[in-house]
Coordinates of C-alpha atoms in Angstrom, one line a residue:
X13 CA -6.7 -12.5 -33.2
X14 CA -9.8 -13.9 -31.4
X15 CA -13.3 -11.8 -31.8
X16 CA -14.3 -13.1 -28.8
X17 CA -13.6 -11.3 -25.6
X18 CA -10.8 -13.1 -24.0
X19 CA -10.6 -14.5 -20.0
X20 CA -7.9 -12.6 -18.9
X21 CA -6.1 -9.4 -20.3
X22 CA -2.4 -9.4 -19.2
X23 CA -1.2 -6.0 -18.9
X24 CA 2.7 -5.4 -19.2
X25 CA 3.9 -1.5 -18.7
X26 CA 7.6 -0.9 -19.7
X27 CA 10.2 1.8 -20.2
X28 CA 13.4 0.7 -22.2
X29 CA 13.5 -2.7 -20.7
X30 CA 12.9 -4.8 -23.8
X31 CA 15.7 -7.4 -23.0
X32 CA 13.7 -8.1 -20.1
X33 CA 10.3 -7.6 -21.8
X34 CA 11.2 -10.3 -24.2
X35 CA 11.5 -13.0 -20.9
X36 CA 7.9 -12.6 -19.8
X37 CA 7.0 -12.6 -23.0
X38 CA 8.2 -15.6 -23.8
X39 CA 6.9 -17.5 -20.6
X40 CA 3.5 -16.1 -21.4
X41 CA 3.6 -17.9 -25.0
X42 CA 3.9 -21.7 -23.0
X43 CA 0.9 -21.2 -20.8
X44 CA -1.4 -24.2 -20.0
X45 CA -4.2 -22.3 -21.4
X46 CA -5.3 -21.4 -25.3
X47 CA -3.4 -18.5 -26.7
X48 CA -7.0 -17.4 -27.8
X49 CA -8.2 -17.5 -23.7
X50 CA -5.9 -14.3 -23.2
X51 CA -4.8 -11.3 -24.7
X52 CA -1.1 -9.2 -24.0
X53 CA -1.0 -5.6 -23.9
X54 CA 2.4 -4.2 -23.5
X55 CA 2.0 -0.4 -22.7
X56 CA 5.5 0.7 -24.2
X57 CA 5.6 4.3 -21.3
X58 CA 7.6 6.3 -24.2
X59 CA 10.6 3.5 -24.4
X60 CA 13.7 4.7 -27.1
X61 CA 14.7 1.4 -27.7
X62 CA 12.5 -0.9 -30.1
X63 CA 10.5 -2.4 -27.4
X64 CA 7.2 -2.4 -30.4
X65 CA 9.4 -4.0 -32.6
X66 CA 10.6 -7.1 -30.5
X67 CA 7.2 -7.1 -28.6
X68 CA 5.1 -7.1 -32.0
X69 CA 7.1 -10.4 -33.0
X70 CA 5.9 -12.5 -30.7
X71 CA 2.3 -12.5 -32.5
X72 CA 3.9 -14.7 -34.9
X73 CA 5.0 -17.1 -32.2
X74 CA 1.2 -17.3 -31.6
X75 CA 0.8 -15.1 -28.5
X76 CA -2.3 -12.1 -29.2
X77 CA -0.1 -9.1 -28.1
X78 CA -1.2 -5.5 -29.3
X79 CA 1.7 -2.4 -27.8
X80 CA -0.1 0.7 -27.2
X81 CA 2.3 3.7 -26.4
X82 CA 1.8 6.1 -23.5
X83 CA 3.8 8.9 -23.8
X84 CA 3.3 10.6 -20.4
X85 CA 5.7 8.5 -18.3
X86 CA 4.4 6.9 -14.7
X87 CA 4.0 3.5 -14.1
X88 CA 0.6 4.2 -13.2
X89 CA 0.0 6.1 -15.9
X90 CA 1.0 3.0 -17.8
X91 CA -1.4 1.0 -15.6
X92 CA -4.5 2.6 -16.0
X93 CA -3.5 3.0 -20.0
X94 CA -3.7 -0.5 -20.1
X95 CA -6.6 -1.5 -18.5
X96 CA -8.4 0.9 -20.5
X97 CA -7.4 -1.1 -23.9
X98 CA -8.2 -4.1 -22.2
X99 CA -10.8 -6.7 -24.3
X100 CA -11.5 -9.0 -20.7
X101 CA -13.3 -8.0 -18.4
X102 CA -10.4 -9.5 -16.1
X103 CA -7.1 -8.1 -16.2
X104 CA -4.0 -9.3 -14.5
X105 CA -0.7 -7.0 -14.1
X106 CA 2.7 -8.3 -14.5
X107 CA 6.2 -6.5 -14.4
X108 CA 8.4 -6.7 -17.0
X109 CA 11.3 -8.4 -15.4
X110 CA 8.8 -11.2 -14.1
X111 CA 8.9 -14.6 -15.0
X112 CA 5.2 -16.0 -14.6
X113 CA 4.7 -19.8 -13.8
X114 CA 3.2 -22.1 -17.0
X115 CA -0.3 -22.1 -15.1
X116 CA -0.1 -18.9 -14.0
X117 CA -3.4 -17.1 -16.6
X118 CA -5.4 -20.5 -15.8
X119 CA -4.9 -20.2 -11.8
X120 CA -5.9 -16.3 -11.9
X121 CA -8.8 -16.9 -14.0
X122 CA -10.0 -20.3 -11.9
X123 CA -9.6 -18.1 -8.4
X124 CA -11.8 -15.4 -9.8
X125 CA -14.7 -18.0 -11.4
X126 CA -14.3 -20.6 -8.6
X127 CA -13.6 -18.9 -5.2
X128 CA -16.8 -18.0 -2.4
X129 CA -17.2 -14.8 -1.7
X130 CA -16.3 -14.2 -5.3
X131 CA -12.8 -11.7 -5.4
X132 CA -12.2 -8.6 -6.9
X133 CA -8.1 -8.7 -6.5
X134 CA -6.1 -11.8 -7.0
X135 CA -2.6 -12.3 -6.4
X136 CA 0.4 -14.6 -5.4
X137 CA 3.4 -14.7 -4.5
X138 CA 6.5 -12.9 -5.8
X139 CA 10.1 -14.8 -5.8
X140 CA 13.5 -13.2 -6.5
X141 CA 15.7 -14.6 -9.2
X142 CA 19.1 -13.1 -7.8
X143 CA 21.4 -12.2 -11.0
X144 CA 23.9 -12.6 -8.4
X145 CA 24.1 -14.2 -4.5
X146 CA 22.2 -11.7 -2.4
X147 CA 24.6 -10.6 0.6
X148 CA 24.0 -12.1 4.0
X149 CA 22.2 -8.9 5.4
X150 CA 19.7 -9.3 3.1
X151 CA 16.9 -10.1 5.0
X152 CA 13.6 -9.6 7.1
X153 CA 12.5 -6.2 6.2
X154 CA 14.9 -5.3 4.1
X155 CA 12.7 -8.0 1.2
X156 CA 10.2 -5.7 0.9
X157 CA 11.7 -3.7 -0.6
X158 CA 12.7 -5.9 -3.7
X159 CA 9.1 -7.0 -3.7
X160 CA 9.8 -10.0 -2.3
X161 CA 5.9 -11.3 -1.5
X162 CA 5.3 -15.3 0.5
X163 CA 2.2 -14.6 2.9
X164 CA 0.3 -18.4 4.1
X165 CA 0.8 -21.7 2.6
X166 CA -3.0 -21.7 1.7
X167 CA -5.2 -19.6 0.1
X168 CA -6.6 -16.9 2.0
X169 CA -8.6 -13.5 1.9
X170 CA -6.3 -10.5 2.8
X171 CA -7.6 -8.2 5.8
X172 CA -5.5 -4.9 7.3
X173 CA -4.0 -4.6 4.4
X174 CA -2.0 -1.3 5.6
X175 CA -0.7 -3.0 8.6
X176 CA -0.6 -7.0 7.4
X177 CA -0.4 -9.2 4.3
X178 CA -0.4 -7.4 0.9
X179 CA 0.1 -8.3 -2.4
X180 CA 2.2 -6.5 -5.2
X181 CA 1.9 -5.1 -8.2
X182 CA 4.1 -7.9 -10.4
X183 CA 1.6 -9.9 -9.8
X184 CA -1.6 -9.1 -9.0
X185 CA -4.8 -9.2 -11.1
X186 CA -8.6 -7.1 -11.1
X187 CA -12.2 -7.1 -12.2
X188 CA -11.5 -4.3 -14.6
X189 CA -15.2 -3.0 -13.4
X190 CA -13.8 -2.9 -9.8
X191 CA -10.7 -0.8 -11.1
X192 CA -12.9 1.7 -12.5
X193 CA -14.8 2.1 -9.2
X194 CA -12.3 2.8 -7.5
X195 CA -10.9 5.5 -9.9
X196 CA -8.1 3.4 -11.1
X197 CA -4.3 3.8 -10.1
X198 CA -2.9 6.9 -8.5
X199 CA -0.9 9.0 -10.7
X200 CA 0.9 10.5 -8.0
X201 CA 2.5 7.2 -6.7
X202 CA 4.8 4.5 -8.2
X203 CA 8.0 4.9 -10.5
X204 CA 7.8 8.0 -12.4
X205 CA 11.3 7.8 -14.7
X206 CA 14.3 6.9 -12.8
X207 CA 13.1 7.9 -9.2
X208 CA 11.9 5.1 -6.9
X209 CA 8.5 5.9 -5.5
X210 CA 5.8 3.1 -4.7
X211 CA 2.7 2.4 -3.2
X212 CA 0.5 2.8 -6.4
X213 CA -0.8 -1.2 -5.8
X214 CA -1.0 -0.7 -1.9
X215 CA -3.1 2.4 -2.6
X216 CA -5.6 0.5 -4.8
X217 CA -5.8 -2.4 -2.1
X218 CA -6.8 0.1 0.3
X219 CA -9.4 1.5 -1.2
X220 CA -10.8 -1.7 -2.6
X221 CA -10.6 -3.2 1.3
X222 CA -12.4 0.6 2.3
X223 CA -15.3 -0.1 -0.1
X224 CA -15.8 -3.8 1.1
X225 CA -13.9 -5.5 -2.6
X226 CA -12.1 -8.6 -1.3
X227 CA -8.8 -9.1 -1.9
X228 CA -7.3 -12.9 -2.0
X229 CA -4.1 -14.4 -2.0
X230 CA -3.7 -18.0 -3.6
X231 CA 0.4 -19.3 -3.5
X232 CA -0.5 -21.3 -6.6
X233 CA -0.1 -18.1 -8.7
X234 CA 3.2 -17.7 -9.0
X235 CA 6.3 -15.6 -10.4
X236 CA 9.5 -15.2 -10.4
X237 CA 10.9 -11.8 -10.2
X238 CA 14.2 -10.3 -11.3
X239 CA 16.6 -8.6 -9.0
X240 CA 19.6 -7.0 -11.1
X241 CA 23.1 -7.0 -8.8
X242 CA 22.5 -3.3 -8.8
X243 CA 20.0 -3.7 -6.1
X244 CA 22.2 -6.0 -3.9
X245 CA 23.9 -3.0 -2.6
X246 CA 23.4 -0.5 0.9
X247 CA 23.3 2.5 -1.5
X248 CA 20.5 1.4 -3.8
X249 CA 19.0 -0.4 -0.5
X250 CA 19.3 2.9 1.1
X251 CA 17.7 5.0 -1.6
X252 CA 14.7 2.1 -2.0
X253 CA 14.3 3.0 1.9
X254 CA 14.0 6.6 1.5
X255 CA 12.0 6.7 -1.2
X256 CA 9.8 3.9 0.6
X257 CA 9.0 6.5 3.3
X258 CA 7.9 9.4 0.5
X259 CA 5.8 6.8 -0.7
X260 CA 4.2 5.8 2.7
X261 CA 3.7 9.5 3.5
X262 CA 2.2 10.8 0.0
X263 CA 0.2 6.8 0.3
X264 CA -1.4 7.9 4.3
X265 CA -2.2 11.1 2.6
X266 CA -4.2 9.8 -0.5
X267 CA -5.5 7.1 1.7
X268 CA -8.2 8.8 3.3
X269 CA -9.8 12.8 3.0
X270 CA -6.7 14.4 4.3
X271 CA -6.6 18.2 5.5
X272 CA -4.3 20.5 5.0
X273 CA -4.2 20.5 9.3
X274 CA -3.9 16.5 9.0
X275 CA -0.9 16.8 6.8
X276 CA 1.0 19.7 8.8
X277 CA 0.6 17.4 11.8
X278 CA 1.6 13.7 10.2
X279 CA 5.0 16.0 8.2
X280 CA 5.6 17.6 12.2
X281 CA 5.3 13.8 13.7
X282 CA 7.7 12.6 11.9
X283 CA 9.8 14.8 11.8
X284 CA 9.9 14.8 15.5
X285 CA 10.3 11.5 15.5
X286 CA 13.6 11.4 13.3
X287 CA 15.3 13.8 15.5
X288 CA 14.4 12.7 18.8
X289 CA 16.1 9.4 18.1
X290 CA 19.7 10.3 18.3
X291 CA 20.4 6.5 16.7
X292 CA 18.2 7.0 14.0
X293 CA 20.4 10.2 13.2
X294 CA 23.3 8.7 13.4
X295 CA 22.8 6.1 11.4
X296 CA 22.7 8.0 8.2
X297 CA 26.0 8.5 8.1
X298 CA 27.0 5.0 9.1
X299 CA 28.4 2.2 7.1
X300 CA 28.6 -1.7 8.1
X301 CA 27.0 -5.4 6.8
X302 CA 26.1 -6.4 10.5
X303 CA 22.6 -7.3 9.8
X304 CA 21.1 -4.9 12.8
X305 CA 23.2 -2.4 11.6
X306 CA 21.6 -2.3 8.1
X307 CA 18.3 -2.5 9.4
X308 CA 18.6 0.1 11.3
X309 CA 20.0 2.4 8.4
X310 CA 17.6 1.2 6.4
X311 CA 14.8 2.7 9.7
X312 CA 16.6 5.5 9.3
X313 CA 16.7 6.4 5.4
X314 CA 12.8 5.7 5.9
X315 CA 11.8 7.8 8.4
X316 CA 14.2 10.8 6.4
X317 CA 11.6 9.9 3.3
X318 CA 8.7 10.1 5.7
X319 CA 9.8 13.6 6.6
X320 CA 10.3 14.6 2.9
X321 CA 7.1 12.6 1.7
X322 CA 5.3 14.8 4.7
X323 CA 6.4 18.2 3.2
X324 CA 4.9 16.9 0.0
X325 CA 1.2 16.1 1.4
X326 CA 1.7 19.6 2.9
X327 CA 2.2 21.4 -0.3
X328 CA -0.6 19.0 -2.2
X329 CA -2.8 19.7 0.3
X330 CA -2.3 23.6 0.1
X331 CA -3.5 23.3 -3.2
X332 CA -6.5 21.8 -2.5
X333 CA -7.3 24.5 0.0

């Protein structure tokens, strides 16, 4: 293992996975760059299978890995657990069901030494590996929400991030000083066991964009991303949706110094909104693989999240009162 601080500290959080795990791993052992320029820390998030084990063998294929365990299970929880271990004072975040590209630790590390005004977020974009052909419907919107990320052809700084061009947490790396400022990843957001929340890498984007920390996007750092057939369907689809709009709700409230009165008005909005729109409604309980009509299901499992996600800011902000 080097003594010397390494570039780039590539941060892997997983949770029972490891057949996956083992993928990213191995694509991170033919990088274009010295094993001895980065370090791997997988943060096994209280995994039952022997994720260590299988991880912990890759050091004899030449790849500096340590697995630190973190029993409290969150993704975020995961996150901040491993930049806290990390050696560089870069540190770059990939799932793991990624694939990353061959260059993919010398790109990140050239964007933060080489680009004016330097960045304090780097990412790229995100491409799906489909284990099998995605249904026609699939499409527009409905990418999002298997992290499906291709913003411009060129490298470019990221403004509006709320309402614009984002990246996403499989790929995306930090000035681990900049983390800290910021107070680190949300505990409250992003997968906590087997339910889908989000937002935890849009939140941090936000408040790096609030305190003036540049975020960039270059399409020359690339991965692939695995989609499992499991999440090729309208129910799982459906359920991504819902739990999209908890996400954005809890994510609006966290975003900014929210009041109790601020939350009881953003849960009555939108609940207002779901039941004034007699289509909306409807559409729960609607079936079909027209493309509109998925879309518009997929408005409507949303805006039901956005309602349940409201009542949440509403009782977190009680408790702050």
């Amino acid at each position: 293992m080097s003594i010397t601080e390494p570039k780039l500290s590539v941060i892997i959080a997983t949770r029972n996975r490891v057949d996956l795990l083992v993928k990213a791993l191995a694509a991170l052992v033919n990088q274009t760059v010295a094993s001895h320029d980065f370090e791997v820390i997988v943060v096994d998030n209280g995994s039952t299978d022997d994720t260590q084990a299988r991880a912990m063998a890759f050091a004899g294929r030449g790849l500096d890995v340590r697995c630190i365990l973190e029993t409290r299970v969150g993704l975020n929880i995961a996150r901040n657990a491993g930049w806290h271990a990390a050696r560089s004072h870069l540190v770059a975040y990939l799932d793991d069901d990624a694939i990353p590209g061959r260059d993919w630790v010398q790109r990140i590390v050239e964007v933060f030494e080489q680009t004016v005004p330097a960045p304090s977020c780097v990412g790229g974009p995100v491409q799906p590996i489909y284990e099998t052909p995605p249904p026609s419907w699939l499409r527009g919107p409905l990418l999002d929400l298997l992290t499906v990320v291709e913003h411009a052809p060129e490298p470019v700084f990221l403004t509006d991030i709320v309402h614009r061009q984002k990246l996403a947490g499989a790929n995306m790396a930090f000035r681990k000083a900049d983390i800290e400022r910021v107070g680190g990843f949300h505990p409250w957001l992003d997968r906590v066991g087997d339910n889908l929340l989000s937002g935890g890498d849009v939140l941090i984007q936000l408040q790096f964009e609030r305190v003036g920390l540049p975020v960039f996007y270059d399409p020359r750092i690339r991965v692939l991303h695995h989609v499992a057939a499991t999440r090729l369907t309208r129910s799982w689809l459906e359920e991504r949706a819902y739990w999209g709009g908890v996400s954005d709700a809890l994510l609006s409230y966290l975003n900014r110094p929210a009041t109790f009165w601020w939350a009881l008005r953003t849960f009555v909005w939108n609940t207002r909104m779901l039941l004034l729109s007699p289509r909306l409604m409807l559409q729960l309980a609607k079936s079909g693989d027209e493309p509109e009509a998925v879309t518009v299901t997929w408005r409507a499992w949303h805006r039901l999240g956005g309602v349940v996600g409201g009542l949440r800011a509403v009782s977190l902000a009680l408790g702050r009162t």
